[in-house]
Amino acid sequence: AEEFSRALADIGGGCLTRRMSLCLPDGRHIEVDVSLTRNQNTTTVEIESLGEMTERDMLHVAAALHQAETEAASASSFSALHKWMVHTIQDMTNANRIMVYKFHDDLHGEVVAEALSGTALESCLGLHYPATDLPQRARDLLLLNEVRYIRSAHADQVDLACSDGIDAGDIYMSACVLRAVHPCHLDYLRNMGVTGSMIMAIIVENRLWGLIACHHGEGPLCLPRPVR
């Protein structure tokens, strides 16, 4: 509780993430990532378990990212960079399909690179999608919150636990990682056979150039915060 109080005092405005030890009702302690987001007069608290991730796993992720920076700098072309990106991210996430999705001037999207594993999902390489597949509101949110993670497209939504006097409808959650997903988008994913996903924005000169889409079709996509 004391550590949590210090984090609240440090946040000021914006977001803060801390690794903490959480005591469960049965007396066990687990390591969790706690994210605090302050907006106006409210603070949103998100708690994520690290699951089976160990300190060694986190060191492996850090080493992979360091190597990734070195290799990316030596790519001979954008095409080579895109191909390297999808295979590297697939190695780190184990997602069935990784795509680089480029937006054209008319805002429609094209899959320009792909890494595919398993048989759960089909290839999308070379396909074009209308601009309406990603509404302007969703594009604006990706500029604010560059990673959108959906562990399971089949999970039930969970109500917010609010302090006395706080109306859940008044809480601004655009910067929150664990906010619920619009039912239409969940239907869109399920219709493609996607059971879990993560979207990462590619931003060039403050504009949304494209996306990196991680799709999984063999159950939930389990990616603790250090991996994301």
mmCIF file of C-alpha atoms in Angstrom:
data_model
loop_
_atom_site.group_PDB
_atom_site.id
_atom_site.type_symbol
_atom_site.label_atom_id
_atom_site.label_comp_id
_atom_site.label_asym_id
_atom_site.label_seq_id
_atom_site.Cartn_x
_atom_site.Cartn_y
_atom_site.Cartn_z
ATOM 1 C CA ALA A 1 0.000 0.000 0.000
ATOM 2 C CA GLU A 2 2.871 2.347 0.829
ATOM 3 C CA GLU A 3 4.525 1.706 -2.558
ATOM 4 C CA PHE A 4 1.222 2.318 -4.308
ATOM 5 C CA SER A 5 0.742 5.626 -2.472
ATOM 6 C CA ARG A 6 4.207 6.777 -3.570
ATOM 7 C CA ALA A 7 3.365 5.933 -7.182
ATOM 8 C CA LEU A 8 0.178 7.999 -6.978
ATOM 9 C CA ALA A 9 2.173 10.925 -5.632
ATOM 10 C CA ASP A 10 4.744 10.627 -8.449
ATOM 11 C CA ILE A 11 2.319 10.441 -11.358
ATOM 12 C CA GLY A 12 1.480 14.149 -11.604
ATOM 13 C CA GLY A 13 -0.239 14.145 -14.997
ATOM 14 C CA GLY A 14 -0.196 11.451 -17.664
ATOM 15 C CA CYS A 15 0.780 7.783 -17.171
ATOM 16 C CA LEU A 16 3.094 5.846 -14.880
ATOM 17 C CA THR A 17 3.905 2.110 -14.764
ATOM 18 C CA ARG A 18 5.512 0.346 -11.804
ATOM 19 C CA ARG A 19 6.427 -3.295 -11.099
ATOM 20 C CA MET A 20 4.922 -4.306 -7.750
ATOM 21 C CA SER A 21 4.387 -7.379 -5.597
ATOM 22 C CA LEU A 22 0.707 -8.115 -4.996
ATOM 23 C CA CYS A 23 -0.495 -10.171 -2.032
ATOM 24 C CA LEU A 24 -3.411 -12.454 -2.936
ATOM 25 C CA PRO A 25 -6.192 -13.435 -0.486
ATOM 26 C CA ASP A 26 -4.580 -16.870 -0.063
ATOM 27 C CA GLY A 27 -1.319 -15.296 1.095
ATOM 28 C CA ARG A 28 0.646 -15.827 -2.130
ATOM 29 C CA HIS A 29 2.629 -12.955 -3.657
ATOM 30 C CA ILE A 30 2.768 -12.379 -7.411
ATOM 31 C CA GLU A 31 4.633 -9.847 -9.519
ATOM 32 C CA VAL A 32 2.359 -7.460 -11.425
ATOM 33 C CA ASP A 33 2.663 -4.376 -13.592
ATOM 34 C CA VAL A 34 0.521 -1.532 -12.263
ATOM 35 C CA SER A 35 -0.310 1.323 -14.648
ATOM 36 C CA LEU A 36 -1.731 4.597 -13.393
ATOM 37 C CA THR A 37 -3.375 7.054 -15.774
ATOM 38 C CA ARG A 38 -4.534 10.434 -14.466
ATOM 39 C CA ASN A 39 -7.137 12.463 -16.340
ATOM 40 C CA GLN A 40 -8.725 15.551 -14.836
ATOM 41 C CA ASN A 41 -9.923 14.500 -11.367
ATOM 42 C CA THR A 42 -9.709 10.712 -11.736
ATOM 43 C CA THR A 43 -6.893 8.158 -11.722
ATOM 44 C CA THR A 44 -7.369 4.842 -13.528
ATOM 45 C CA VAL A 45 -5.480 1.844 -12.142
ATOM 46 C CA GLU A 46 -4.714 -1.168 -14.375
ATOM 47 C CA ILE A 47 -3.125 -4.312 -12.948
ATOM 48 C CA GLU A 48 -1.607 -6.976 -15.193
ATOM 49 C CA SER A 49 -0.043 -10.243 -14.124
ATOM 50 C CA LEU A 50 3.269 -11.228 -15.693
ATOM 51 C CA GLY A 51 1.896 -14.768 -15.991
ATOM 52 C CA GLU A 52 4.682 -17.306 -16.491
ATOM 53 C CA MET A 53 7.224 -14.683 -17.542
ATOM 54 C CA THR A 54 10.503 -14.873 -15.609
ATOM 55 C CA GLU A 55 13.357 -12.424 -15.159
ATOM 56 C CA ARG A 56 15.301 -14.490 -17.687
ATOM 57 C CA ASP A 57 12.481 -14.074 -20.212
ATOM 58 C CA MET A 58 12.566 -10.296 -19.756
ATOM 59 C CA LEU A 59 16.335 -10.241 -20.300
ATOM 60 C CA HIS A 60 15.801 -12.241 -23.495
ATOM 61 C CA VAL A 61 13.289 -9.637 -24.720
ATOM 62 C CA ALA A 62 15.709 -6.796 -23.929
ATOM 63 C CA ALA A 63 18.532 -8.565 -25.793
ATOM 64 C CA ALA A 64 16.283 -9.222 -28.799
ATOM 65 C CA LEU A 65 15.294 -5.544 -28.948
ATOM 66 C CA HIS A 66 18.938 -4.450 -28.817
ATOM 67 C CA GLN A 67 19.792 -6.803 -31.681
ATOM 68 C CA ALA A 68 16.716 -5.603 -33.561
ATOM 69 C CA GLU A 69 17.894 -1.986 -33.471
ATOM 70 C CA THR A 70 21.274 -2.986 -34.895
ATOM 71 C CA GLU A 71 19.836 -5.118 -37.703
ATOM 72 C CA ALA A 72 17.151 -2.569 -38.614
ATOM 73 C CA ALA A 73 19.787 0.104 -39.154
ATOM 74 C CA SER A 74 21.552 -2.110 -41.724
ATOM 75 C CA ALA A 75 18.461 -2.984 -43.835
ATOM 76 C CA SER A 76 19.171 -2.397 -47.541
ATOM 77 C CA SER A 77 15.620 -1.307 -48.464
ATOM 78 C CA PHE A 78 12.178 -0.669 -47.001
ATOM 79 C CA SER A 79 11.028 -4.018 -48.375
ATOM 80 C CA ALA A 80 13.883 -5.809 -46.620
ATOM 81 C CA LEU A 81 13.135 -3.876 -43.424
ATOM 82 C CA HIS A 82 9.455 -4.856 -43.528
ATOM 83 C CA LYS A 83 10.283 -8.539 -44.039
ATOM 84 C CA TRP A 84 12.785 -8.469 -41.213
ATOM 85 C CA MET A 85 10.244 -6.725 -38.934
ATOM 86 C CA VAL A 86 7.485 -9.307 -39.336
ATOM 87 C CA HIS A 87 9.778 -12.288 -38.750
ATOM 88 C CA THR A 88 11.474 -10.681 -35.735
ATOM 89 C CA ILE A 89 8.155 -9.769 -34.121
ATOM 90 C CA GLN A 90 6.801 -13.247 -34.786
ATOM 91 C CA ASP A 91 9.809 -14.741 -32.990
ATOM 92 C CA MET A 92 9.099 -12.518 -29.967
ATOM 93 C CA THR A 93 5.302 -12.950 -29.823
ATOM 94 C CA ASN A 94 4.642 -16.418 -31.336
ATOM 95 C CA ALA A 95 1.576 -14.943 -33.043
ATOM 96 C CA ASN A 96 0.332 -16.877 -36.087
ATOM 97 C CA ARG A 97 0.304 -13.916 -38.492
ATOM 98 C CA ILE A 98 2.323 -10.700 -38.435
ATOM 99 C CA MET A 99 1.597 -8.073 -41.084
ATOM 100 C CA VAL A 100 2.961 -4.686 -42.074
ATOM 101 C CA TYR A 101 -0.073 -2.725 -43.179
ATOM 102 C CA LYS A 102 0.656 0.446 -45.202
ATOM 103 C CA PHE A 103 -1.820 3.307 -45.648
ATOM 104 C CA HIS A 104 -1.967 4.911 -49.092
ATOM 105 C CA ASP A 105 -2.799 8.555 -49.801
ATOM 106 C CA ASP A 106 -6.522 7.785 -49.988
ATOM 107 C CA LEU A 107 -6.199 6.063 -46.561
ATOM 108 C CA HIS A 108 -6.920 2.547 -47.836
ATOM 109 C CA GLY A 109 -4.551 -0.107 -46.514
ATOM 110 C CA GLU A 110 -2.302 -2.681 -48.159
ATOM 111 C CA VAL A 111 -0.495 -5.641 -46.577
ATOM 112 C CA VAL A 112 3.087 -5.184 -47.812
ATOM 113 C CA ALA A 113 4.857 -7.818 -45.663
ATOM 114 C CA GLU A 114 3.779 -10.891 -43.742
ATOM 115 C CA ALA A 115 5.081 -13.733 -41.590
ATOM 116 C CA LEU A 116 2.759 -16.726 -41.257
ATOM 117 C CA SER A 117 2.962 -19.787 -39.026
ATOM 118 C CA GLY A 118 0.583 -22.653 -38.402
ATOM 119 C CA THR A 119 -2.643 -23.299 -40.300
ATOM 120 C CA ALA A 120 -5.138 -21.337 -38.173
ATOM 121 C CA LEU A 121 -5.002 -18.164 -40.310
ATOM 122 C CA GLU A 122 -4.806 -17.517 -44.037
ATOM 123 C CA SER A 123 -2.293 -15.301 -45.820
ATOM 124 C CA CYS A 124 -3.282 -11.671 -46.400
ATOM 125 C CA LEU A 125 -0.110 -10.618 -48.249
ATOM 126 C CA GLY A 126 -0.870 -8.211 -51.097
ATOM 127 C CA LEU A 127 -4.500 -7.661 -50.108
ATOM 128 C CA HIS A 128 -5.990 -4.169 -50.069
ATOM 129 C CA TYR A 129 -8.595 -3.003 -47.534
ATOM 130 C CA PRO A 130 -10.924 0.026 -47.714
ATOM 131 C CA ALA A 131 -10.223 3.088 -45.575
ATOM 132 C CA THR A 132 -13.493 2.463 -43.727
ATOM 133 C CA ASP A 133 -11.985 -0.665 -42.139
ATOM 134 C CA LEU A 134 -10.200 1.699 -39.738
ATOM 135 C CA PRO A 135 -12.436 4.674 -38.852
ATOM 136 C CA GLN A 136 -10.866 8.079 -38.249
ATOM 137 C CA ARG A 137 -11.566 7.841 -34.520
ATOM 138 C CA ALA A 138 -9.522 4.623 -34.327
ATOM 139 C CA ARG A 139 -6.680 6.268 -36.286
ATOM 140 C CA ASP A 140 -6.649 9.198 -33.859
ATOM 141 C CA LEU A 141 -6.506 6.831 -30.881
ATOM 142 C CA LEU A 142 -3.502 5.016 -32.367
ATOM 143 C CA LEU A 143 -1.605 8.319 -32.435
ATOM 144 C CA LEU A 144 -2.390 8.686 -28.726
ATOM 145 C CA ASN A 145 -1.929 5.063 -27.645
ATOM 146 C CA GLU A 146 0.412 3.374 -30.106
ATOM 147 C CA VAL A 147 -0.252 -0.225 -29.013
ATOM 148 C CA ARG A 148 -3.714 -1.823 -28.912
ATOM 149 C CA TYR A 149 -3.714 -5.241 -27.293
ATOM 150 C CA ILE A 150 -6.623 -7.700 -27.258
ATOM 151 C CA ARG A 151 -5.671 -10.827 -25.344
ATOM 152 C CA SER A 152 -8.843 -12.693 -26.305
ATOM 153 C CA ALA A 153 -11.535 -11.833 -28.835
ATOM 154 C CA HIS A 154 -13.867 -14.173 -26.927
ATOM 155 C CA ALA A 155 -13.395 -12.840 -23.389
ATOM 156 C CA ASP A 156 -16.299 -11.253 -21.538
ATOM 157 C CA GLN A 157 -16.124 -7.559 -20.693
ATOM 158 C CA VAL A 158 -15.454 -6.670 -17.063
ATOM 159 C CA ASP A 159 -17.099 -3.764 -15.269
ATOM 160 C CA LEU A 160 -14.970 -0.980 -13.826
ATOM 161 C CA ALA A 161 -14.533 -0.937 -10.058
ATOM 162 C CA CYS A 162 -15.058 2.714 -9.143
ATOM 163 C CA SER A 163 -14.515 4.643 -5.927
ATOM 164 C CA ASP A 164 -17.554 6.123 -4.233
ATOM 165 C CA GLY A 165 -18.892 9.137 -6.094
ATOM 166 C CA ILE A 166 -17.219 8.223 -9.406
ATOM 167 C CA ASP A 167 -19.455 7.447 -12.391
ATOM 168 C CA ALA A 168 -17.858 4.875 -14.728
ATOM 169 C CA GLY A 169 -19.359 6.698 -17.714
ATOM 170 C CA ASP A 170 -17.302 9.806 -16.898
ATOM 171 C CA ILE A 171 -13.907 8.058 -16.923
ATOM 172 C CA TYR A 172 -11.676 8.828 -19.904
ATOM 173 C CA MET A 173 -10.030 5.540 -20.952
ATOM 174 C CA SER A 174 -8.451 6.270 -24.342
ATOM 175 C CA ALA A 175 -4.939 5.916 -22.895
ATOM 176 C CA CYS A 176 -5.754 2.714 -20.980
ATOM 177 C CA VAL A 177 -4.431 -0.650 -22.167
ATOM 178 C CA LEU A 178 -7.175 -2.831 -20.715
ATOM 179 C CA ARG A 179 -10.179 -0.852 -21.923
ATOM 180 C CA ALA A 180 -12.969 -2.878 -23.503
ATOM 181 C CA VAL A 181 -13.136 -3.418 -27.261
ATOM 182 C CA HIS A 182 -16.086 -2.311 -29.399
ATOM 183 C CA PRO A 183 -18.321 -5.317 -30.192
ATOM 184 C CA CYS A 184 -18.141 -4.553 -33.938
ATOM 185 C CA HIS A 185 -14.350 -4.894 -33.894
ATOM 186 C CA LEU A 186 -14.570 -8.152 -31.963
ATOM 187 C CA ASP A 187 -16.993 -9.486 -34.582
ATOM 188 C CA TYR A 188 -14.554 -8.350 -37.304
ATOM 189 C CA LEU A 189 -11.713 -10.293 -35.671
ATOM 190 C CA ARG A 190 -13.767 -13.410 -35.031
ATOM 191 C CA ASN A 191 -15.040 -13.442 -38.615
ATOM 192 C CA MET A 192 -11.392 -13.620 -39.733
ATOM 193 C CA GLY A 193 -10.693 -16.466 -37.317
ATOM 194 C CA VAL A 194 -8.581 -14.227 -35.054
ATOM 195 C CA THR A 195 -8.717 -15.137 -31.365
ATOM 196 C CA GLY A 196 -6.218 -12.566 -30.051
ATOM 197 C CA SER A 197 -4.423 -9.567 -31.518
ATOM 198 C CA MET A 198 -2.031 -6.702 -31.005
ATOM 199 C CA ILE A 199 -1.809 -3.623 -33.228
ATOM 200 C CA MET A 200 1.206 -1.290 -33.221
ATOM 201 C CA ALA A 201 1.163 2.081 -34.943
ATOM 202 C CA ILE A 202 3.925 3.055 -37.385
ATOM 203 C CA ILE A 203 4.186 6.839 -37.069
ATOM 204 C CA VAL A 204 6.278 8.894 -39.497
ATOM 205 C CA GLU A 205 6.537 12.667 -39.037
ATOM 206 C CA ASN A 206 3.522 12.661 -36.688
ATOM 207 C CA ARG A 207 1.349 10.866 -39.242
ATOM 208 C CA LEU A 208 0.005 7.327 -39.125
ATOM 209 C CA TRP A 209 2.035 5.663 -41.904
ATOM 210 C CA GLY A 210 0.712 2.188 -41.217
ATOM 211 C CA LEU A 211 0.342 -0.609 -38.705
ATOM 212 C CA ILE A 212 2.026 -3.769 -37.561
ATOM 213 C CA ALA A 213 -0.749 -6.284 -36.922
ATOM 214 C CA CYS A 214 -0.160 -9.394 -34.801
ATOM 215 C CA HIS A 215 -2.983 -11.910 -35.213
ATOM 216 C CA HIS A 216 -3.324 -15.219 -33.408
ATOM 217 C CA GLY A 217 -5.804 -17.964 -34.234
ATOM 218 C CA GLU A 218 -5.023 -20.643 -31.676
ATOM 219 C CA GLY A 219 -6.520 -19.198 -28.505
ATOM 220 C CA PRO A 220 -5.630 -16.094 -26.475
ATOM 221 C CA LEU A 221 -2.534 -14.096 -27.438
ATOM 222 C CA CYS A 222 -0.604 -13.847 -24.168
ATOM 223 C CA LEU A 223 1.843 -10.929 -24.282
ATOM 224 C CA PRO A 224 2.878 -9.449 -20.917
ATOM 225 C CA ARG A 225 3.668 -5.746 -20.836
ATOM 226 C CA PRO A 226 7.478 -6.203 -21.084
ATOM 227 C CA VAL A 227 7.010 -8.019 -24.417
ATOM 228 C CA ARG A 228 4.579 -5.426 -25.779
#
